[in-house]
Short mmCIF file of C-alpha atoms in Angstrom, two decimals:
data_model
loop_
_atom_site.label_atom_id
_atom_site.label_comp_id
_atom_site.label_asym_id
_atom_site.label_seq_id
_atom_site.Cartn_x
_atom_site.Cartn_y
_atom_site.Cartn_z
CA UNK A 19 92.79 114.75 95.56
CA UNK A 20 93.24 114.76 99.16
CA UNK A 21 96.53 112.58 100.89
CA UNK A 22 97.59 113.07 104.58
CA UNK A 23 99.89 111.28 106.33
CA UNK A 24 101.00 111.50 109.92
CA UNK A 25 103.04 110.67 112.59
CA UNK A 26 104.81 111.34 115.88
CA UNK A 27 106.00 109.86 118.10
CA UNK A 28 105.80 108.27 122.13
CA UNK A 29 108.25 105.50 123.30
CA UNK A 30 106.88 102.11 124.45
CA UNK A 31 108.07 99.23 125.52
CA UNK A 32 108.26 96.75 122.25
CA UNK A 33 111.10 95.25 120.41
CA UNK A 34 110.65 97.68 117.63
CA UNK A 35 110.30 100.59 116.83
CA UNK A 36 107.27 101.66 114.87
CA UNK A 37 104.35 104.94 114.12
CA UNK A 38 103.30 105.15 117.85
CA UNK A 39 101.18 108.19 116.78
CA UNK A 40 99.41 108.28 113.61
CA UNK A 41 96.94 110.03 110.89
CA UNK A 42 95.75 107.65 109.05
CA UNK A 43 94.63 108.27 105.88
CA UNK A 44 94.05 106.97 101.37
CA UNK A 45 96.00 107.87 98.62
CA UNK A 46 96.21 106.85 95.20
CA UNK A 47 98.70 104.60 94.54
CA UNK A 48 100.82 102.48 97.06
CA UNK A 49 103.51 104.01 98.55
CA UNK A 50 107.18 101.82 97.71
CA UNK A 51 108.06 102.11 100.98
CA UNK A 52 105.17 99.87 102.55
CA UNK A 53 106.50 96.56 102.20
CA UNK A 54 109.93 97.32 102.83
CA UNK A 55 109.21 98.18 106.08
CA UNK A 56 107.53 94.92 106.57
CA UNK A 57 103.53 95.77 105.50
CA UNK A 58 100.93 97.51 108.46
CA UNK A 59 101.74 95.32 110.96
CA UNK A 60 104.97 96.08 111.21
CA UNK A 61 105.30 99.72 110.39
CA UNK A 62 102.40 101.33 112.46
CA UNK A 63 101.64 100.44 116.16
CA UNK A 64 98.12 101.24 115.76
CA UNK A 65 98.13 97.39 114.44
CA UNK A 66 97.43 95.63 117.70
CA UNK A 67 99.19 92.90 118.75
CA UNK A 68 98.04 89.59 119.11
CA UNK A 69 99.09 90.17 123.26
CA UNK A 70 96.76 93.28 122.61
CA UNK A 71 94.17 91.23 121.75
CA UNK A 72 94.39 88.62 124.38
CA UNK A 73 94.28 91.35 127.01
CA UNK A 74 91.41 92.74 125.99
CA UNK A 75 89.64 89.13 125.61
CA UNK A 76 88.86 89.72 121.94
CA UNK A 77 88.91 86.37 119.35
CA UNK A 78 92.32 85.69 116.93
CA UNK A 79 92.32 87.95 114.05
CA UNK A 80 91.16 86.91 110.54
CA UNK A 81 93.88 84.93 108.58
CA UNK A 82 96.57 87.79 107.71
CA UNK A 83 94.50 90.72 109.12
CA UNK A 84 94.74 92.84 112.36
CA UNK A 85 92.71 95.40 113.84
CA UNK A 86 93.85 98.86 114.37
CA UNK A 87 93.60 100.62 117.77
CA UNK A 88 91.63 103.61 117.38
CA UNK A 89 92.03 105.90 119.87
CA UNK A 90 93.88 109.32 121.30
CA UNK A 91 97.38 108.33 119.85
CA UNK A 92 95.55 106.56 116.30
CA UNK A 93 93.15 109.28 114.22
CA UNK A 94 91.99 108.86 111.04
CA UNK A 95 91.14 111.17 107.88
CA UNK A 96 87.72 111.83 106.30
CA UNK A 97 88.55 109.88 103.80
CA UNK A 98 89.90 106.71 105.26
CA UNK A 99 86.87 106.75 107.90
CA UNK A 100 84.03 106.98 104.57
CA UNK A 101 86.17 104.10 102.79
CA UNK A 102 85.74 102.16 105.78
CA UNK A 103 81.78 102.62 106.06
CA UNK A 104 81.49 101.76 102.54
CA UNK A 105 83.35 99.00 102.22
CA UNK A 106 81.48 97.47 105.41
CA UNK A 107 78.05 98.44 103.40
CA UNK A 108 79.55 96.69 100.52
CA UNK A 109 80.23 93.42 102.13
CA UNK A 110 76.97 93.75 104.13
CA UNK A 111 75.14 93.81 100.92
CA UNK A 112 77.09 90.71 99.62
CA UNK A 113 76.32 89.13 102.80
CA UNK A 114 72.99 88.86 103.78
CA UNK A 115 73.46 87.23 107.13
CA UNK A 116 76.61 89.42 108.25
CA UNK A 117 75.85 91.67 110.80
CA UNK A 118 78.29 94.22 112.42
CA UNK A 119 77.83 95.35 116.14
CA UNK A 120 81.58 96.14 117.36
CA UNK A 121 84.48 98.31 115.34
CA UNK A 122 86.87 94.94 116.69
CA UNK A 123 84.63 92.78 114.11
CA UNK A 124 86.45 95.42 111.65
CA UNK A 125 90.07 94.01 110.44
CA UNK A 126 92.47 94.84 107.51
CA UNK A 127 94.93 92.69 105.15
CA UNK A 128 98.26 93.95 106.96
CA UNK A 129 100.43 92.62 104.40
CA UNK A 130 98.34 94.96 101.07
CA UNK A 131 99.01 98.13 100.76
CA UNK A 132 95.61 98.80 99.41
CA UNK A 133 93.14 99.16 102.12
CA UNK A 134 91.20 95.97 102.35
CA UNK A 135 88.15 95.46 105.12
CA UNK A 136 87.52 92.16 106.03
CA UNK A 137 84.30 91.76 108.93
CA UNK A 138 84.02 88.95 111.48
CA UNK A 139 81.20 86.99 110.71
CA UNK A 140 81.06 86.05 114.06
CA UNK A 141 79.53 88.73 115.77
CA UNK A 142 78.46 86.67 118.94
CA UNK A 143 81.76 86.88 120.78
CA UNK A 144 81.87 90.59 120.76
CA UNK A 145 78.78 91.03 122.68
CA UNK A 146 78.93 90.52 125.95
CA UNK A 147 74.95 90.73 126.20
CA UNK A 148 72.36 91.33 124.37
CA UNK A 149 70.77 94.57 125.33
CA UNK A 150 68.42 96.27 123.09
CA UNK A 151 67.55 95.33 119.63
CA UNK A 152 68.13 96.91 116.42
CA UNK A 153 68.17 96.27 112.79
CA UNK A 154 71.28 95.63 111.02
CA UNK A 155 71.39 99.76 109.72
CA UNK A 156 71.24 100.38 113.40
CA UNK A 157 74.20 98.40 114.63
CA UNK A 158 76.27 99.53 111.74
CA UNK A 159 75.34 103.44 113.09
CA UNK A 160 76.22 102.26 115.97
CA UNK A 161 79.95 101.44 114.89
CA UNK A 162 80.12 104.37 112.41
CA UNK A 163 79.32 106.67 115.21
CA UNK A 164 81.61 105.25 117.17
CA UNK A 165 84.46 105.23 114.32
CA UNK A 166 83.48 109.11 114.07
CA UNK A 167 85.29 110.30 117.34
CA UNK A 168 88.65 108.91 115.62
CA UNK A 169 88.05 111.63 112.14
CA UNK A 170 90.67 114.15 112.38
CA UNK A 171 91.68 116.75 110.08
CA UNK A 172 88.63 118.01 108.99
CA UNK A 173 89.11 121.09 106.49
CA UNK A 174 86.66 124.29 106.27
CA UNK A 175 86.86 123.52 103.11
CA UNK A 176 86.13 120.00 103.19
CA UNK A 177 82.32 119.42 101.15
CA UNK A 178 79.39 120.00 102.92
CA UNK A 179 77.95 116.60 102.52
CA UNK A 180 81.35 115.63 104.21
CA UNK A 181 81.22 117.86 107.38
CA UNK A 182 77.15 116.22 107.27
CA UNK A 183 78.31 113.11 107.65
CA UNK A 184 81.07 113.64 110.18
CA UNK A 185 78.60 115.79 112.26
CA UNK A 186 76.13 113.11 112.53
CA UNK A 187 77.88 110.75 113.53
CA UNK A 188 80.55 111.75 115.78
CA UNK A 189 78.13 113.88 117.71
CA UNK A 190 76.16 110.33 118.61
CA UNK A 191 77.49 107.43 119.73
CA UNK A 192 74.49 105.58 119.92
CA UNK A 193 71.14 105.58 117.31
CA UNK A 194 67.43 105.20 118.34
CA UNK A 195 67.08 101.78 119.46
CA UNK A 196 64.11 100.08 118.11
CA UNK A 197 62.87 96.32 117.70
CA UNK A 198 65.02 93.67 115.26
CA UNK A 199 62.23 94.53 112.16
CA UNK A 200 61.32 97.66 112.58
CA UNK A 201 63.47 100.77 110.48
CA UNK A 202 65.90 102.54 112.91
CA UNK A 203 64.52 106.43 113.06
CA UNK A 204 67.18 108.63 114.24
CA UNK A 205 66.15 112.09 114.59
CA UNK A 206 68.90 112.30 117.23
CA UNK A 207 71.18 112.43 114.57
CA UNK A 208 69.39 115.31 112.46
CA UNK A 209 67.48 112.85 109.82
CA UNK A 210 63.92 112.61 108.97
CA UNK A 211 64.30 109.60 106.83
CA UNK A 212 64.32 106.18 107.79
CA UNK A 213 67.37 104.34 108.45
CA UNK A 214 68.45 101.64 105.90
CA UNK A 215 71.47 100.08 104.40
CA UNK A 216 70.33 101.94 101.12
CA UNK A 217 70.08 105.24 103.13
CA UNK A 218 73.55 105.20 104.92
CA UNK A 219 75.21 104.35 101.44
CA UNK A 220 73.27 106.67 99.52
CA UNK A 221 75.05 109.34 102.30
CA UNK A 222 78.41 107.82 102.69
CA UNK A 223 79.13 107.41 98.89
CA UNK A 224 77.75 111.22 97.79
CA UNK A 225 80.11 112.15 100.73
CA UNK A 226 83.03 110.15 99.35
CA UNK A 227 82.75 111.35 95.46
CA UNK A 228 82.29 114.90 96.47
CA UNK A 229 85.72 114.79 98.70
CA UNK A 230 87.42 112.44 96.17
CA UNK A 231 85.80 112.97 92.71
CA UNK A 232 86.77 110.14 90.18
CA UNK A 233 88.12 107.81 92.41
CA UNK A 234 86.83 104.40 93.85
CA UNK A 235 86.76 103.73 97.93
CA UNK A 236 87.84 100.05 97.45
CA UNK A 237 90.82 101.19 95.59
CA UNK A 238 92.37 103.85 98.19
CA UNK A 239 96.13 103.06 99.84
CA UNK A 240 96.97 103.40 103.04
CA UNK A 241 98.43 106.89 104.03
CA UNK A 242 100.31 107.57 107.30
CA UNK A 243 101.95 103.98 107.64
CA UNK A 244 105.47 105.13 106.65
CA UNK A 245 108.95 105.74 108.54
CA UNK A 246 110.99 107.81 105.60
CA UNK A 247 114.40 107.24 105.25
CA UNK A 248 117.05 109.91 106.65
CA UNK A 249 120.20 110.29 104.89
CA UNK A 250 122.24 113.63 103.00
CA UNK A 251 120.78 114.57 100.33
CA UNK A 252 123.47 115.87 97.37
CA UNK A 253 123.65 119.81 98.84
CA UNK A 254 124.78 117.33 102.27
CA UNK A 255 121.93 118.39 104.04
CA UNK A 256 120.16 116.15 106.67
CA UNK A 257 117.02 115.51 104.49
CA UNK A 258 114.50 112.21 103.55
CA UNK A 259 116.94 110.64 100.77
CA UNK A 260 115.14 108.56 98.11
CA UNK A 261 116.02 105.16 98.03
CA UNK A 262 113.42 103.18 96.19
CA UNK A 263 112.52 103.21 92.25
CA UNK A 264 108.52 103.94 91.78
CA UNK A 265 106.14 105.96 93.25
CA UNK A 266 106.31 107.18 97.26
CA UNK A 267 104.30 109.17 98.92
CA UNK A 268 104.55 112.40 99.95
CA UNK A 269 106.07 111.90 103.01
CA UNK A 270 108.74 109.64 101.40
CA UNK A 271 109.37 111.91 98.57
CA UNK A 272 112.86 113.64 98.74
CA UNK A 273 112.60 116.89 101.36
CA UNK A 274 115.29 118.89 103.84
CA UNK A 275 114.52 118.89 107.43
CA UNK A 276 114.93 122.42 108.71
CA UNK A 277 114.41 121.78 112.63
CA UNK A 278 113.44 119.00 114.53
CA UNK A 279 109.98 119.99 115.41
CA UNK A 280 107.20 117.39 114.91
CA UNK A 281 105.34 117.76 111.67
CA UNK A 282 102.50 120.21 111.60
CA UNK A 283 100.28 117.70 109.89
CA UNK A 284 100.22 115.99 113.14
CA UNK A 285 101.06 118.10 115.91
CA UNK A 286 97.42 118.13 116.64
CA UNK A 287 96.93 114.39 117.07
CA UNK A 288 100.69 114.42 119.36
CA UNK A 289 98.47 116.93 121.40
CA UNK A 290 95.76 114.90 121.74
CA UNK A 291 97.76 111.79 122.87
CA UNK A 292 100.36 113.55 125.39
CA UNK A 293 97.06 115.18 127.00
CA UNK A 294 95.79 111.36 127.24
CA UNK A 295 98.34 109.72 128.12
CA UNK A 296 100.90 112.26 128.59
CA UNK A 297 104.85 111.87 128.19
CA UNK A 298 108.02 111.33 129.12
CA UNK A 299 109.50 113.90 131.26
CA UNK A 300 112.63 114.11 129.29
CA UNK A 301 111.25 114.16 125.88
CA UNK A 302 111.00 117.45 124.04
CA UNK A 303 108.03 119.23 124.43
CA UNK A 304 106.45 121.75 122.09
CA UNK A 305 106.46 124.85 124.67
CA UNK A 306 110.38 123.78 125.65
CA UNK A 307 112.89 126.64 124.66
CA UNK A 308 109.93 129.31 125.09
CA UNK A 309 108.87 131.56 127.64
CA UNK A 310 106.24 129.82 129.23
CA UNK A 311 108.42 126.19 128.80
CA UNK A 312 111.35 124.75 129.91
CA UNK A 313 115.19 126.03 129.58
CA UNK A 314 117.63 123.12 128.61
CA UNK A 315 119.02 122.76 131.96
CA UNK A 316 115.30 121.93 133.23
CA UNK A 317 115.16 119.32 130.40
CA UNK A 318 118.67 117.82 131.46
CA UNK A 319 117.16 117.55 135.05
CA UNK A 320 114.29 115.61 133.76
CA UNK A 321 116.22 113.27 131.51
CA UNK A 322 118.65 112.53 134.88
CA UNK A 323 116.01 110.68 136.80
CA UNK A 324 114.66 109.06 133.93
CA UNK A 325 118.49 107.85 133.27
CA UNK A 326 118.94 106.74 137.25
CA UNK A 327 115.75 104.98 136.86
CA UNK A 328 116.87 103.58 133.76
CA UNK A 329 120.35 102.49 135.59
CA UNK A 330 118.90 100.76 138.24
CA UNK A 331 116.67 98.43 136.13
CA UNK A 332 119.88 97.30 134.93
CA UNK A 333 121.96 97.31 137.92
CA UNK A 334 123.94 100.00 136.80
CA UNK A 335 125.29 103.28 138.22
CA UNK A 336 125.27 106.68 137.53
CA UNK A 337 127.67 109.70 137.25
CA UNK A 338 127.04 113.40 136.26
CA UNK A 339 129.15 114.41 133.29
CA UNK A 340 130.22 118.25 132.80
CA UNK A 341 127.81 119.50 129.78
CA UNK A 342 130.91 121.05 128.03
CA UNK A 343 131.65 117.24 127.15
CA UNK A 344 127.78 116.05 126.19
CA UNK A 345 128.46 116.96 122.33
CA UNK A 346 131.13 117.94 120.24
CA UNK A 347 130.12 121.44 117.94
CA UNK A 348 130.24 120.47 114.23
CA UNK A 349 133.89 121.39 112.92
CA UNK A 350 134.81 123.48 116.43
CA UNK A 351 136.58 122.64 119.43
CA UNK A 352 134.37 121.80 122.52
CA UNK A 353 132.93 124.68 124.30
CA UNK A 354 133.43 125.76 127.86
CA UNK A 355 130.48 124.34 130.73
CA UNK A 356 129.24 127.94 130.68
CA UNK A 357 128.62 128.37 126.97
CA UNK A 358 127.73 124.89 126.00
CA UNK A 359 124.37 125.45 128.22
CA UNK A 360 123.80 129.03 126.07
CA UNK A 361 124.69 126.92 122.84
CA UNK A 362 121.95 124.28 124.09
CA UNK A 363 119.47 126.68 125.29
CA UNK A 364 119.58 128.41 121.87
CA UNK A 365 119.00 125.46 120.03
CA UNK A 366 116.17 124.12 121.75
CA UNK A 367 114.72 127.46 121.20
CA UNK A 368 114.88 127.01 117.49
CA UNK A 369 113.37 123.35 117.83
CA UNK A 370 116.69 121.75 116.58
CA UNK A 371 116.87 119.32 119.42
CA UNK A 372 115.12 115.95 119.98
CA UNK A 373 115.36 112.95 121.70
CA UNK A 374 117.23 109.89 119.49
CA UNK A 375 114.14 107.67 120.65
CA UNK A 376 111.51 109.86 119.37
CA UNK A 377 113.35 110.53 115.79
CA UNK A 378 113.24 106.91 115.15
CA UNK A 379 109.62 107.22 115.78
CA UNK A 380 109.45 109.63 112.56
CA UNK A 381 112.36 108.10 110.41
CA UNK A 382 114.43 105.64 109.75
CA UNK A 383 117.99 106.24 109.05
CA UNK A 384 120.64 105.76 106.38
CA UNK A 385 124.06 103.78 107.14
CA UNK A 386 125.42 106.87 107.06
CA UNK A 387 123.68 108.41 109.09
CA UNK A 388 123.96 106.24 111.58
CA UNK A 389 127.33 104.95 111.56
CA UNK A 390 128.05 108.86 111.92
CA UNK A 391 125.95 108.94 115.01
CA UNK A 392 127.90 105.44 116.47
CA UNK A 393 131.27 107.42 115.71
CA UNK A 394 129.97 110.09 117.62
CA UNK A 395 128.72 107.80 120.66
CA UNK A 396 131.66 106.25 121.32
CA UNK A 397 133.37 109.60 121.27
CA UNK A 398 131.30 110.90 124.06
CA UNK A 399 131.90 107.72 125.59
CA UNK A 400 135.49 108.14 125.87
CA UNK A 401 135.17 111.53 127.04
CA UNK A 402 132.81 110.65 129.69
CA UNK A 403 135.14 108.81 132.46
CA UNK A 404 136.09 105.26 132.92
CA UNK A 405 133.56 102.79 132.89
CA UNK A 406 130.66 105.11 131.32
CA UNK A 407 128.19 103.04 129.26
CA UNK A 408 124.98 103.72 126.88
CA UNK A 409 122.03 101.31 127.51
CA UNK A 410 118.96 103.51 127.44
CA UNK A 411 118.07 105.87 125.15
CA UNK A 412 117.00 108.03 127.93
CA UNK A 413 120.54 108.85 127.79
CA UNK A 414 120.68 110.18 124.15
CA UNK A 415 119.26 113.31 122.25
CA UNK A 416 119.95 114.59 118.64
CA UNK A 417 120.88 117.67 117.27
CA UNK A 418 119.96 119.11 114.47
CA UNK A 419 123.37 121.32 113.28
CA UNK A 420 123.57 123.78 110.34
CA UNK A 421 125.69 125.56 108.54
CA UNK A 422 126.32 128.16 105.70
CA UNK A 423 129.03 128.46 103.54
CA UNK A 424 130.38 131.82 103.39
CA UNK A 425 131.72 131.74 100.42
CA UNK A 426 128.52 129.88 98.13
CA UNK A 427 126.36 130.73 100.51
CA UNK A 428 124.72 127.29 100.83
CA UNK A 429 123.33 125.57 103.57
CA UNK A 430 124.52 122.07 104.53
CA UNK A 431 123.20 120.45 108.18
CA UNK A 432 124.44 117.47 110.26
CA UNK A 433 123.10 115.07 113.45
CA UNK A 434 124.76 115.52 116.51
CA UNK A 435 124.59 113.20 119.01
CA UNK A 436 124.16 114.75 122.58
CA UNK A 437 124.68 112.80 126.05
CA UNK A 438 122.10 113.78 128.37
CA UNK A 439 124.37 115.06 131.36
CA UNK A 440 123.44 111.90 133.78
CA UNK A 441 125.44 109.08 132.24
CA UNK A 442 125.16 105.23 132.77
CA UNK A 443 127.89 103.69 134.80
CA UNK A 444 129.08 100.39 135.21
CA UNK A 445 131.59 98.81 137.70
CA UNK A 446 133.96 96.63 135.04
CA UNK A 447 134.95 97.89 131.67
CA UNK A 448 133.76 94.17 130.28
CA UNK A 449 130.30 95.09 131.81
CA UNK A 450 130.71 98.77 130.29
CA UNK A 451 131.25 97.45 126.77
CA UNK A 452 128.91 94.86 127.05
CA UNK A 453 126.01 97.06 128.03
CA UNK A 454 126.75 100.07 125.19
CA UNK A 455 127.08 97.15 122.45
CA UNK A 456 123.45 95.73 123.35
CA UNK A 457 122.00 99.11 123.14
CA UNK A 458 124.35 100.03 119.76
CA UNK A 459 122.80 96.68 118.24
CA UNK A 460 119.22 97.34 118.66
CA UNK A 461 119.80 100.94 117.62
CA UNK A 462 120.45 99.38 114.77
CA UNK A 463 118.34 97.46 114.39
CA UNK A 464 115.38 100.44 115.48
CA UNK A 465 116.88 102.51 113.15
CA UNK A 466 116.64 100.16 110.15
CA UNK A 467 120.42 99.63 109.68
CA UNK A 468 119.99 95.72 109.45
CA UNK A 469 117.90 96.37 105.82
CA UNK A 470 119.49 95.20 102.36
CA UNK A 471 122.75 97.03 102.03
CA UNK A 472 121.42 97.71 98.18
CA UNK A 473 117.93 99.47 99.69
CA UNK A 474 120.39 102.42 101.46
CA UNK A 475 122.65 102.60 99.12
CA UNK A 476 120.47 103.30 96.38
CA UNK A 477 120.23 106.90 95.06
CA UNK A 478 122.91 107.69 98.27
CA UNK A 479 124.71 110.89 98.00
CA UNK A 480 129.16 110.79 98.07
CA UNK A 481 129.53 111.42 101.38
CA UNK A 482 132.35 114.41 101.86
CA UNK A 483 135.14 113.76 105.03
CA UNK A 484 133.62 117.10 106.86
CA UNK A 485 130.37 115.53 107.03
CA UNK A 486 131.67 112.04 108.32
#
């Protein structure tokens, strides 16, 4: 059976922080995790809002569904996009008089974590005009093809009735248009037969069994919805920590974090979205710490103007702080301004450093976790000069710290919190502690620190003072 999950990570502008790049894909069984992260709607920002909606003129949602917003940032599997087709076929068939002409008539339950289609019978409002038309297979090749150019993660060794499929219809975004009774033909698509509801089923379903043999497409689970929890695992390495009884999915499932670096699973689909809609100069980019990419000091300078920026929004200051002072080395004494921008430079090379904003993107954290990263913020704080503040997480990158015991020869790892080396200012120490205690509480909050204290606790490693 075939699972993938994904997700990475670019920062936005809502109250919370979700999935803002995602694979999408089935599994098996539901994942434990789903509704304690508050169902698809919550979790995964390819749910659109209803303000999404609005914009884009499109009618309320279905009672408890939402659409998802395909595009760049949103992919989908093989799987996921033939479990969609079918189960539109299936309520086609049920529904002689439902007709599908745009992907936004497409919703999903967003509080199941099975994936459930429900339609729009009311396909009138998402046509702006008529123009030419076609029988109901037509239309609904019409919205396959154009759910295609969303299928990611397709395999060489995915089945050939698969790649078919995919081929056909993400290399057409439109079918043969033809009159309201007459069978849509599309030899633009590679077929000699006659286009029918029967036909595309008859495709889609041999397609589905061969790439998941022995299982049903209305009984797949959503896959690629889920912000693990990060905690210490019991060697007291940074690692996903499990925290809920049941079955999780892979991506929940107890594992050690060895670097920083996005997942490969979905470094493609981070590609594709940062070439869309590119990123934020001071985020962490793939090529940083190589040759042909930035050095850490180039990173600095590009997380300075995004912290002035930042600063004046809030009618704040700024002052430079020496980059001896931006982190504290686990279990050594703070390093010199010359060596802490070696020490840096070394560990963006091995792809241990990352920006706070876009970790929460890929996890949420443990109490532990965090409070050690608060303990650590307030540190720098004090170090920084009078008046300093945190209210952006422009200001703030992690890094990822590890270290071997001599004598056992195990590995144990720890998040350090680095300042970048422009820091907030403000002109009162009331206004100081006022601004770095609205950031702290929805970093919290972002980081899922406000869940049941029971939830985090659960399965939690003893916590040793060095790792405090």
């Amino acid at each position: 059976m075939r699972s993938i999950r994904g997700s990475s990570v670019v920062e936005g502008s809502s109250l919370a922080v979700v999935l803002s790049v995602s694979l999408l894909g089935t599994g098996d069984s539901a994942c434990g995790s789903f509704d304690s992260q508050g169902g698809l709607v919550v979790s995964c920002s390819a749910a659109r809002t209803p303000r999404q909606d609005e914009a884009l003129r499109l009618p309320k949602p279905l009672k408890d569904c939402v659409r998802l917003d395909w595009s760049s940032e949103h992919r989908m599997t093989p799987d996921l996009f033939l479990s969609i087709g079918l189960q539109c076929l299936a309520k086609m068939k049920e529904d002689k008089d439902l007709r599908l002409r745009s992907v936004e008539q497409i919703q999903f339950n967003k509080k199941s974590a099975k994936i459930l289609v429900e339609i729009d019978r009311d396909h009138e409002k998402y046509t702006a005009e008529e123009g030419v038309a076609m029988n109901w297979a037509g239309q609904l090749e019409q919205v396959l093809s154009k759910l295609a150019t969303y299928v990611t993660c397709v395999s060489e060794n995915d089945p050939a009735e698969v790649t078919a499929v995919l081929k056909r219809y993400a290399q057409s975004t439109t079918v043969d248009l033809v009159t309201l009774d007459t069978p849509v033909t599309t030899n633009s698509l590679g077929l000699d037969r006659k286009r029918t509801l029967a036909v595309i089923e008859e495709e889609l379903l041999d397609a589905y069994n061969k790439l998941q043999p022995g299982t049903k497409f209305s009984d797949r689970h959503w896959r690629g919805v889920c912000r693990p929890r990060l905690g210490l695992n019991a060697q007291h390495q940074v690692a996903v920590v499990s925290w809920l009884s049941g079955f999780v999915c892979p991506e929940c499932r107890p594992q050690d974090l060895k670097d920083l670096r996005y997942p490969t699973r979905i470094q493609d689909v981070a590609a594709l979205a940062a070439a869309s809609d590119g990123a934020a100069v001071g985020r962490i980019k793939e090529s940083d710490g190589t040759g042909s990419g930035r050095d850490w000091q180039r990173v600095a300078d590009a997380a300075a103007e995004e912290v002035r920026k930042d600063a004046d929004a809030q009618g704040l200051g700024t002052q430079h702080i020496p980059l001896g002072i931006t982190w504290q080395p686990w279990k050594e004494k703070c390093v010199s301004n010359e060596n802490a921008g070696l020490v840096l430079q070394d560990r963006l090379e091995r792809g241990c450093i990352m920006r706070l904003y876009d970790l929460l993107k890929l996890y949420r954290l443990s109490h532990q976790v965090t409070d050690s990263l608060l303990r650590q913020l307030k540190s720098r704080l004090g170090d920084a000069g009078k008046y300093c503040c945190v209210g952006s997480y422009s200001q703030l990158y992690v890094i990822l710290e590890q270290r071997v015991n001599i004598a056992t020869e195990e590995t144990s790892s720890k998040l350090l919190l680095l300042l970048a080396p422009e820091c907030m200012r403000a002109t009162t120490k009331e206004r100081a502690a006022e601004v770095t205690q609205q950031f702290i509480k929805r970093f919290k909050r972002d980081a899922g620190y406000d869940a049941p204290r029971s939830e985090s606790q659960l399965h939690a490693s003893v916590i040793p003072p060095f790792m405090a």
